[in-house]
Tab-separated table of C-alpha atoms in Angstrom:
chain	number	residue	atom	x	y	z
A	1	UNK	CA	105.065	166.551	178.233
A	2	UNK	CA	105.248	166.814	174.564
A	3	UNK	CA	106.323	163.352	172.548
A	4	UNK	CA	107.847	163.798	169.507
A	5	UNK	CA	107.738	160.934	166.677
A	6	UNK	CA	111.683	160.505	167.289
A	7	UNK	CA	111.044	159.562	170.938
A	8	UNK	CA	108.093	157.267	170.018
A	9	UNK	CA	109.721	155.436	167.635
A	10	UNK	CA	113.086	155.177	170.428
A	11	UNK	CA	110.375	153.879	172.799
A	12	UNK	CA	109.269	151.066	170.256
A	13	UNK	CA	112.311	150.169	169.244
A	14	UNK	CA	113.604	149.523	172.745
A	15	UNK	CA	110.192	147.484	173.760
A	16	UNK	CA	110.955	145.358	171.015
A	17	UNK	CA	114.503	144.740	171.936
A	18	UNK	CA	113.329	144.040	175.290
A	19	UNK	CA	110.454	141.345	173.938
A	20	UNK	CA	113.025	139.843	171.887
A	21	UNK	CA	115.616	139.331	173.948
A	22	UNK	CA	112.565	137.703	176.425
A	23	UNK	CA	110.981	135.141	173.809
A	24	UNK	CA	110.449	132.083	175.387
A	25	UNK	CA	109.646	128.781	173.116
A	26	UNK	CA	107.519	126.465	175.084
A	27	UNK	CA	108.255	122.906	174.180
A	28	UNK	CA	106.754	119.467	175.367
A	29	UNK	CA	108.698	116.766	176.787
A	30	UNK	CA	106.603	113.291	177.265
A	31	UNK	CA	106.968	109.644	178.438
A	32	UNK	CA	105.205	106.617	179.336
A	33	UNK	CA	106.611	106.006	182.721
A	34	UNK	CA	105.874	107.131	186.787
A	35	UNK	CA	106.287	110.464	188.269
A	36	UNK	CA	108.508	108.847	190.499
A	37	UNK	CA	110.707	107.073	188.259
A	38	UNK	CA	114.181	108.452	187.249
A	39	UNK	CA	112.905	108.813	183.766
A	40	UNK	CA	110.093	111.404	184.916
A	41	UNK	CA	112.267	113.432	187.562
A	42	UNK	CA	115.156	113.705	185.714
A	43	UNK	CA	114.277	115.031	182.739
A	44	UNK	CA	112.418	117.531	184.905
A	45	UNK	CA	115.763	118.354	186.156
A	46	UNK	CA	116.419	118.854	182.513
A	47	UNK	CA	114.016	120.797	181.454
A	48	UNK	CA	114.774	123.108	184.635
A	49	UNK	CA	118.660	123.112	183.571
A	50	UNK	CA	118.124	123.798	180.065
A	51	UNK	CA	115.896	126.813	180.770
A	52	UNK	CA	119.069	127.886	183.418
A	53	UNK	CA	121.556	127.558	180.745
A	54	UNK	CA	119.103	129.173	178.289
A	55	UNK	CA	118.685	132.624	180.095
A	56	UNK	CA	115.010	131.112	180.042
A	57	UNK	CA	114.697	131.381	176.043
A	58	UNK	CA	113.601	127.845	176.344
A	59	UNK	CA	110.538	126.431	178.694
A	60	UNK	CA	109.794	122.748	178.972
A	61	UNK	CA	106.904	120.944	180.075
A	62	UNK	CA	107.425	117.366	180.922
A	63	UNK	CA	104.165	115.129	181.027
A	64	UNK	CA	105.065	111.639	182.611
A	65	UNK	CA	102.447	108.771	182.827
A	66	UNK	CA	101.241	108.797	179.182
A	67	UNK	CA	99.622	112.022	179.477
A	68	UNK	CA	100.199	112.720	176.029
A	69	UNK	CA	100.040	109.133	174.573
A	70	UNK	CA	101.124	105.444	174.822
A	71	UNK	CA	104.792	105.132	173.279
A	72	UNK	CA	104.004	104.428	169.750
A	73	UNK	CA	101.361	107.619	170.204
A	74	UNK	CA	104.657	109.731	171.489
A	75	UNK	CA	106.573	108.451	168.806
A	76	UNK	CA	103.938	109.389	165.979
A	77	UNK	CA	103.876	112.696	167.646
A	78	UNK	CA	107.180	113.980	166.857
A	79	UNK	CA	105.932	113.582	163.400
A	80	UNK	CA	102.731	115.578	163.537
A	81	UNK	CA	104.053	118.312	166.228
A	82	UNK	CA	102.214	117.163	169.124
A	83	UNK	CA	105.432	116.426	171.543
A	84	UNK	CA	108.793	117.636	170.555
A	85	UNK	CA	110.858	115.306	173.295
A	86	UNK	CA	110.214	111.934	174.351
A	87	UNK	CA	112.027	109.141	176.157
A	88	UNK	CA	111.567	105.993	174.204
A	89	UNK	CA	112.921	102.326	173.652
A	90	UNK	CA	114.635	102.111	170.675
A	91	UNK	CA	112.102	99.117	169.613
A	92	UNK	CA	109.919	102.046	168.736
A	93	UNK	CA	112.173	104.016	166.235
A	94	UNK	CA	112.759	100.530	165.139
A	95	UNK	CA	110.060	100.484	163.268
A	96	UNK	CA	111.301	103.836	160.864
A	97	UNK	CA	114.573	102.099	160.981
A	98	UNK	CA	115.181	98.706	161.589
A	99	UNK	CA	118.331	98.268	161.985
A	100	UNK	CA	118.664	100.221	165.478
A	101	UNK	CA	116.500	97.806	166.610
A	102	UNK	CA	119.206	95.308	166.810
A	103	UNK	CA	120.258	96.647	170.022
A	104	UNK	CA	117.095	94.679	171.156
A	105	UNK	CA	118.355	91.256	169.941
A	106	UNK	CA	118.953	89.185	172.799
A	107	UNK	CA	122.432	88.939	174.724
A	108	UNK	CA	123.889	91.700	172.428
A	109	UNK	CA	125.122	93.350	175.479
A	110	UNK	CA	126.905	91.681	178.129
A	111	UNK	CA	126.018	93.842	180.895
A	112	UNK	CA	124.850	97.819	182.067
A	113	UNK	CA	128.008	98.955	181.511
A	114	UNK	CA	129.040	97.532	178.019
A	115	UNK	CA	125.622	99.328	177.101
A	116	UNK	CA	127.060	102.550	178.280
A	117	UNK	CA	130.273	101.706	176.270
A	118	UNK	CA	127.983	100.933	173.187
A	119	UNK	CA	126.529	104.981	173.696
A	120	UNK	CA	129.976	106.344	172.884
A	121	UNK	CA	131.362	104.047	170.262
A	122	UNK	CA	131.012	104.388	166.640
A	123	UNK	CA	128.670	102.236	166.040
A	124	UNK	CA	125.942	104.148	168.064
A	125	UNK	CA	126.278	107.123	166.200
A	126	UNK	CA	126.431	105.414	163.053
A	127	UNK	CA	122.724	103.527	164.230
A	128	UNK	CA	121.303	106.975	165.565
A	129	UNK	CA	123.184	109.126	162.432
A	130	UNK	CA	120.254	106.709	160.258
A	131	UNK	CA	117.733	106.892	162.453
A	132	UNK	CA	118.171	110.696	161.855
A	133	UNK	CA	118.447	110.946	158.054
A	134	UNK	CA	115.662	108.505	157.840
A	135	UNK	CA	113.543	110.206	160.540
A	136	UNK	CA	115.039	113.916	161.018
A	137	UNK	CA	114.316	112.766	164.776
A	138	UNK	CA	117.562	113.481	166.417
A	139	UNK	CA	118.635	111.205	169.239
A	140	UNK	CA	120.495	113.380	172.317
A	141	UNK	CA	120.928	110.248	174.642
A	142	UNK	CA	120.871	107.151	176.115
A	143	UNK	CA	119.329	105.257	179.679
A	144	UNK	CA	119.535	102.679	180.581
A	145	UNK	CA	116.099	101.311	181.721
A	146	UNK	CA	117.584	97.996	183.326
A	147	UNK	CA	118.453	94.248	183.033
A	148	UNK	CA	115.510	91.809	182.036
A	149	UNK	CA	114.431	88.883	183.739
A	150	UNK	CA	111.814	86.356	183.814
A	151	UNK	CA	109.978	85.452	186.630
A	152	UNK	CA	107.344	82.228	187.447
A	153	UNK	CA	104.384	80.996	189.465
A	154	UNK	CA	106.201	77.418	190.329
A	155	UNK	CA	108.282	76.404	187.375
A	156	UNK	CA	112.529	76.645	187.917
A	157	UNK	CA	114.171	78.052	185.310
A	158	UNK	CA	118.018	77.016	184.435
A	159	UNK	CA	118.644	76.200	180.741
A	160	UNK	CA	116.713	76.946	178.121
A	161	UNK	CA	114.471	73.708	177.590
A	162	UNK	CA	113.154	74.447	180.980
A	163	UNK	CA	110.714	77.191	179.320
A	164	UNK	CA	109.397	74.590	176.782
A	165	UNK	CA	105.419	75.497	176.773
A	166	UNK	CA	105.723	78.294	179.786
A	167	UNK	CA	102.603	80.296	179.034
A	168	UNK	CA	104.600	83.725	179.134
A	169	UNK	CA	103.484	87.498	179.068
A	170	UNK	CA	105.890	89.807	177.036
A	171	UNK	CA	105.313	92.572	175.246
A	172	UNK	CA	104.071	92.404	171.948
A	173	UNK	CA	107.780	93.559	170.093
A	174	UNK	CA	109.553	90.992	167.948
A	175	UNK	CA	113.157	91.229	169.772
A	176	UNK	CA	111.122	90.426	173.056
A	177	UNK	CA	109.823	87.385	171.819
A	178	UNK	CA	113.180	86.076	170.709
A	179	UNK	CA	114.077	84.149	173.204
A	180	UNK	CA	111.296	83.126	174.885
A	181	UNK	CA	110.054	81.831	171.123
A	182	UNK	CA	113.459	80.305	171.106
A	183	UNK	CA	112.887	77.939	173.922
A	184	UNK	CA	109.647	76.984	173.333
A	185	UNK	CA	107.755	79.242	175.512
A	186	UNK	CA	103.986	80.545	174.567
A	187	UNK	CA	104.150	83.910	174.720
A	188	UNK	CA	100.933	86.014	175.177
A	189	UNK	CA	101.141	89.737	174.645
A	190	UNK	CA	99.178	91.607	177.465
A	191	UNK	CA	99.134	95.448	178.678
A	192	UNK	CA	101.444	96.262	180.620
A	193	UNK	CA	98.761	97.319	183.522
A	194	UNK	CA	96.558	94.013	183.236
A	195	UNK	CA	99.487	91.517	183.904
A	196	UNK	CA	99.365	91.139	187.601
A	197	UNK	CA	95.994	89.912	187.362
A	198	UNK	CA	96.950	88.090	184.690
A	199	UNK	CA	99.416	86.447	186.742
A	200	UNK	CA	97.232	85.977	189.407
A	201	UNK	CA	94.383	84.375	187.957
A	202	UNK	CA	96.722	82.196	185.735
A	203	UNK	CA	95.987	83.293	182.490
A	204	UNK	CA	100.025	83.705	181.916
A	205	UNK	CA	102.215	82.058	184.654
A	206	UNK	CA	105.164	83.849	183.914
A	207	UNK	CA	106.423	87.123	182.896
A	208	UNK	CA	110.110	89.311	182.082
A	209	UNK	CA	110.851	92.571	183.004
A	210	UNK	CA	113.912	94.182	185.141
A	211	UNK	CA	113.701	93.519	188.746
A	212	UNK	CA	113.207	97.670	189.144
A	213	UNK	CA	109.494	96.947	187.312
A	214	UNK	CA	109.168	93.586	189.339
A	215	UNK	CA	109.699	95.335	192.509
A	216	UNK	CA	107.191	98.641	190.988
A	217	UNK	CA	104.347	96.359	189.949
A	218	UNK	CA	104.138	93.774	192.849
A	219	UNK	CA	104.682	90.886	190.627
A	220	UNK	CA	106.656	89.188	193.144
A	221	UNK	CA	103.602	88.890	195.180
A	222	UNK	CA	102.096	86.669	192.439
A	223	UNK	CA	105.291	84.740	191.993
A	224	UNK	CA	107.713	82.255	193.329
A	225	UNK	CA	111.037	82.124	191.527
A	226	UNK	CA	112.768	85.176	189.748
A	227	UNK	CA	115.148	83.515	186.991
A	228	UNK	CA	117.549	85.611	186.571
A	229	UNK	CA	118.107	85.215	182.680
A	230	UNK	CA	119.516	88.693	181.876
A	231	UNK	CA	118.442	88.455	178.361
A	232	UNK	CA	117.843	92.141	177.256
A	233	UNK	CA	119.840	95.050	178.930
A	234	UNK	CA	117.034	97.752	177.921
A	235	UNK	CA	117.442	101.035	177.660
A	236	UNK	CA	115.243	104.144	176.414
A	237	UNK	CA	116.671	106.994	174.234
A	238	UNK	CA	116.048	110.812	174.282
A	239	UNK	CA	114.793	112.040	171.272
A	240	UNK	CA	114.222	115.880	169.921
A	241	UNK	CA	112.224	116.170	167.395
A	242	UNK	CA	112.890	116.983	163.360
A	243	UNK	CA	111.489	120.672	163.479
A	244	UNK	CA	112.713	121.514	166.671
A	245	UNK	CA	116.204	120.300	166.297
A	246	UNK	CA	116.318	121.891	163.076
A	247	UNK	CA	115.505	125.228	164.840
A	248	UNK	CA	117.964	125.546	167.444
A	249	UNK	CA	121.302	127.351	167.004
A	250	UNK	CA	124.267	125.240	167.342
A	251	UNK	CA	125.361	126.618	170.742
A	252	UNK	CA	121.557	125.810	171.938
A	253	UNK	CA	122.260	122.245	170.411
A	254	UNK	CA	124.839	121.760	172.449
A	255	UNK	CA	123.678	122.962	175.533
A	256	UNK	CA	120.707	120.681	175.021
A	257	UNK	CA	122.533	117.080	174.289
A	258	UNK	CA	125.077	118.254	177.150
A	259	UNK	CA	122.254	118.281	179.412
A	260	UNK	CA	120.345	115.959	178.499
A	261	UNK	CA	123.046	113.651	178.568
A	262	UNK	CA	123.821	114.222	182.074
A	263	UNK	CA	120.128	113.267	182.707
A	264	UNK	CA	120.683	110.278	181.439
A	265	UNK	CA	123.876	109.383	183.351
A	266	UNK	CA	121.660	110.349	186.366
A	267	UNK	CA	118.942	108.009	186.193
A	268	UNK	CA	121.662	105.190	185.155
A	269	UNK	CA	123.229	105.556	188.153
A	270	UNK	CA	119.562	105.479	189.863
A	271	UNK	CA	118.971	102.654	187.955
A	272	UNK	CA	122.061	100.713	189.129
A	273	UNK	CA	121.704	101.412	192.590
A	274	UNK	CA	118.284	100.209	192.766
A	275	UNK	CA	118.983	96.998	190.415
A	276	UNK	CA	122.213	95.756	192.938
A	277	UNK	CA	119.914	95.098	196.249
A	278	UNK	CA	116.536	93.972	194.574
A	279	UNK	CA	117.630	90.483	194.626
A	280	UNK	CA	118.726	90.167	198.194
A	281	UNK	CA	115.399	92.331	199.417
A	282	UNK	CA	113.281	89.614	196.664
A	283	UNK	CA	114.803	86.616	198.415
A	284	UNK	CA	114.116	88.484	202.068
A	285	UNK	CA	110.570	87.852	200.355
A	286	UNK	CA	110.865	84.450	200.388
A	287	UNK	CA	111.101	84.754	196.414
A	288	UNK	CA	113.812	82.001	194.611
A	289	UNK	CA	116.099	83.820	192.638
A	290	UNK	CA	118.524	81.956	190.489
A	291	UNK	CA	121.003	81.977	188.150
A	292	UNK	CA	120.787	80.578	184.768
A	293	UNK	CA	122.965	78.996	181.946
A	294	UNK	CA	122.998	82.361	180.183
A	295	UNK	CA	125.205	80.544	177.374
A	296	UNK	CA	122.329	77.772	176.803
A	297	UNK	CA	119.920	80.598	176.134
A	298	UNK	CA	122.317	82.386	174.024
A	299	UNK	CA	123.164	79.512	172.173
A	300	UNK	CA	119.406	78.871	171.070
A	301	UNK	CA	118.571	82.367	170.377
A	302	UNK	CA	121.629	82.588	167.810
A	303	UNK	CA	120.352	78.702	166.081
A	304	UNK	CA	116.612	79.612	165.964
A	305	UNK	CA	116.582	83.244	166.028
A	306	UNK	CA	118.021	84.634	162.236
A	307	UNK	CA	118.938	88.769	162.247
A	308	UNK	CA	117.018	88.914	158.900
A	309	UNK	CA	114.154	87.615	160.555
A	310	UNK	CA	113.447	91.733	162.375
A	311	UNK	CA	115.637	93.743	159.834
A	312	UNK	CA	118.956	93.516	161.470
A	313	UNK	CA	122.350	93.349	160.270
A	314	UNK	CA	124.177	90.864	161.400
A	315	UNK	CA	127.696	93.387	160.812
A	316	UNK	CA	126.155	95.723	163.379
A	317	UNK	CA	125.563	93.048	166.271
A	318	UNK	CA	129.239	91.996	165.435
A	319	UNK	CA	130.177	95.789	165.891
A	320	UNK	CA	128.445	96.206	169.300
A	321	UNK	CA	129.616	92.957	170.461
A	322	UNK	CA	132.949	93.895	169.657
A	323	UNK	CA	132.699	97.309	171.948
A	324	UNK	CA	134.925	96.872	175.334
């Protein structure tokens, strides 16, 4: 069979068509938490969507577990190309712009579901809208990551003063130290994975976290009493990266915040779920858990706790408070 140049060229023409319309970006999707967390599964379910609603143009690898970094690693990485999506606390893209970090400040949000409120008020996309013109980072969504609470080896916990010189373990961010610092509590900053034995060998005595990460890490086999201060409502955002937003078409845009917004209303819900019979199955345990005087603690945050002191604006905590 004779092939003429015209036929060639036909032939080429339509195996380029044909590679085209089958490119396939790879991207990389990392956090810091469990495989088995909602975090980790559903953006997997994501990632799997996306490529659905794609026709497959898109593939996403998600690494869970730190694979590709501690937070603050992730968080450099959208930067340098290394990761184009990660789940993060917004304590992290505090520190390119400050003033989103005031969603940290303690008692800012009355509850799980005045956060959610928060995610579709103005105010949020005015906070993530400068996070993005500082950053180019473009935030698609919101989790929340659950309520925190501070738990002890023997001391009882109802106002404030009660935590006067409570050798505490919290994470070394200024908006967690707020109100332990507040009421007088040493705080200690410790890794994450060394603070059960920490707490078991009494180098700290007490610790905060939400009950989901209490009941994950075992703490409550190392402690007594579970105060149930409620002093952050934490939550982790999605973020797509500078060049990679940048790149995507606006229907691909939208396909990818729709989704990955529905993610995060997923793992709420998980969230939730799991959150509403922790404290009956921690007192089944034998664990005290109590309420507090949440307005005490509010009360001395707000006296000895200024907004200038972490870069906040004091307008923006009045505009989040305000959200119903």
């Amino acid at each position: 069979m004779k092939l003429t140049l015209k036929t060639l060229m036909g032939a080429a023409m339509l195996l380029a068509g044909t590679a085209a319309a089958h490119a396939q970006t790879t991207l990389k999707w990392a956090h810091v938490y469990e495989a088995t967390e909602p975090f980790h599964t559903e953006s997997v379910w994501a990632a799997e969507e996306i490529a659905k609603r794609t026709e497959g143009r898109y593939k996403i690898d998600v690494f869970p577990a730190s694979q590709l970094g501690k937070e603050n690693d992730l968080n450099q990485g959208l930067k340098m190309g290394t990761v184009d999506i990660i789940i993060s606390g917004s304590s992290f893209q505090a520190r390119e712009f400050p003033r989103i970090g005031v969603t940290y400040y303690p008692y800012i949000f009355r509850d799980p579901s005045h956060l959610i409120a928060y995610t579709k008020s103005d105010i949020y996309k005015t906070l993530t809208a400068g996070y993005e013109e500082k950053t180019g980072n473009h935030i698609t969504a919101t989790t929340y990551y659950g309520t925190r609470h501070t738990t002890t080896s023997d001391r009882q916990i109802k106002v404030c003063k009660d935590m006067e010189g409570l050798k505490i373990r919290v994470p070394d961010v200024p908006a967690y130290l707020a109100m332990p610092r507040a009421c007088g509590a040493n705080t200690t900053p410790i890794a994450f994975a060394e603070v059960y034995l920490a707490l078991q060998n009494g180098t700290v005595e007490a610790q905060e976290n939400p009950l989901t990460a209490i009941d994950a890490k075992k703490f409550y086999e190392v402690q007594k009493n579970i105060a149930l201060t409620g002093h952050i409502v934490d939550h982790l955002n999605t973020v797509v990266s500078k060049s990679v937003w940048q790149g995507l078409s606006d229907a691909d845009k939208q396909i990818f915040t729709e989704v990955m917004m529905e993610a995060a209303e997923r793992s709420t819900k998980i969230v939730e779920e799991r959150e509403a019979k922790l404290a009956d199955d921690f007192r089944a345990k034998g664990l005290n858990v109590a309420e507090v005087d949440k307005a005490d603690f509010e009360k001395n945050v707000l006296e000895k706790i200024p907004f200038e002191d972490f870069g906040y604006e004091k307008a923006d905590w009045e505009a989040i408070r305000a959200v119903q």
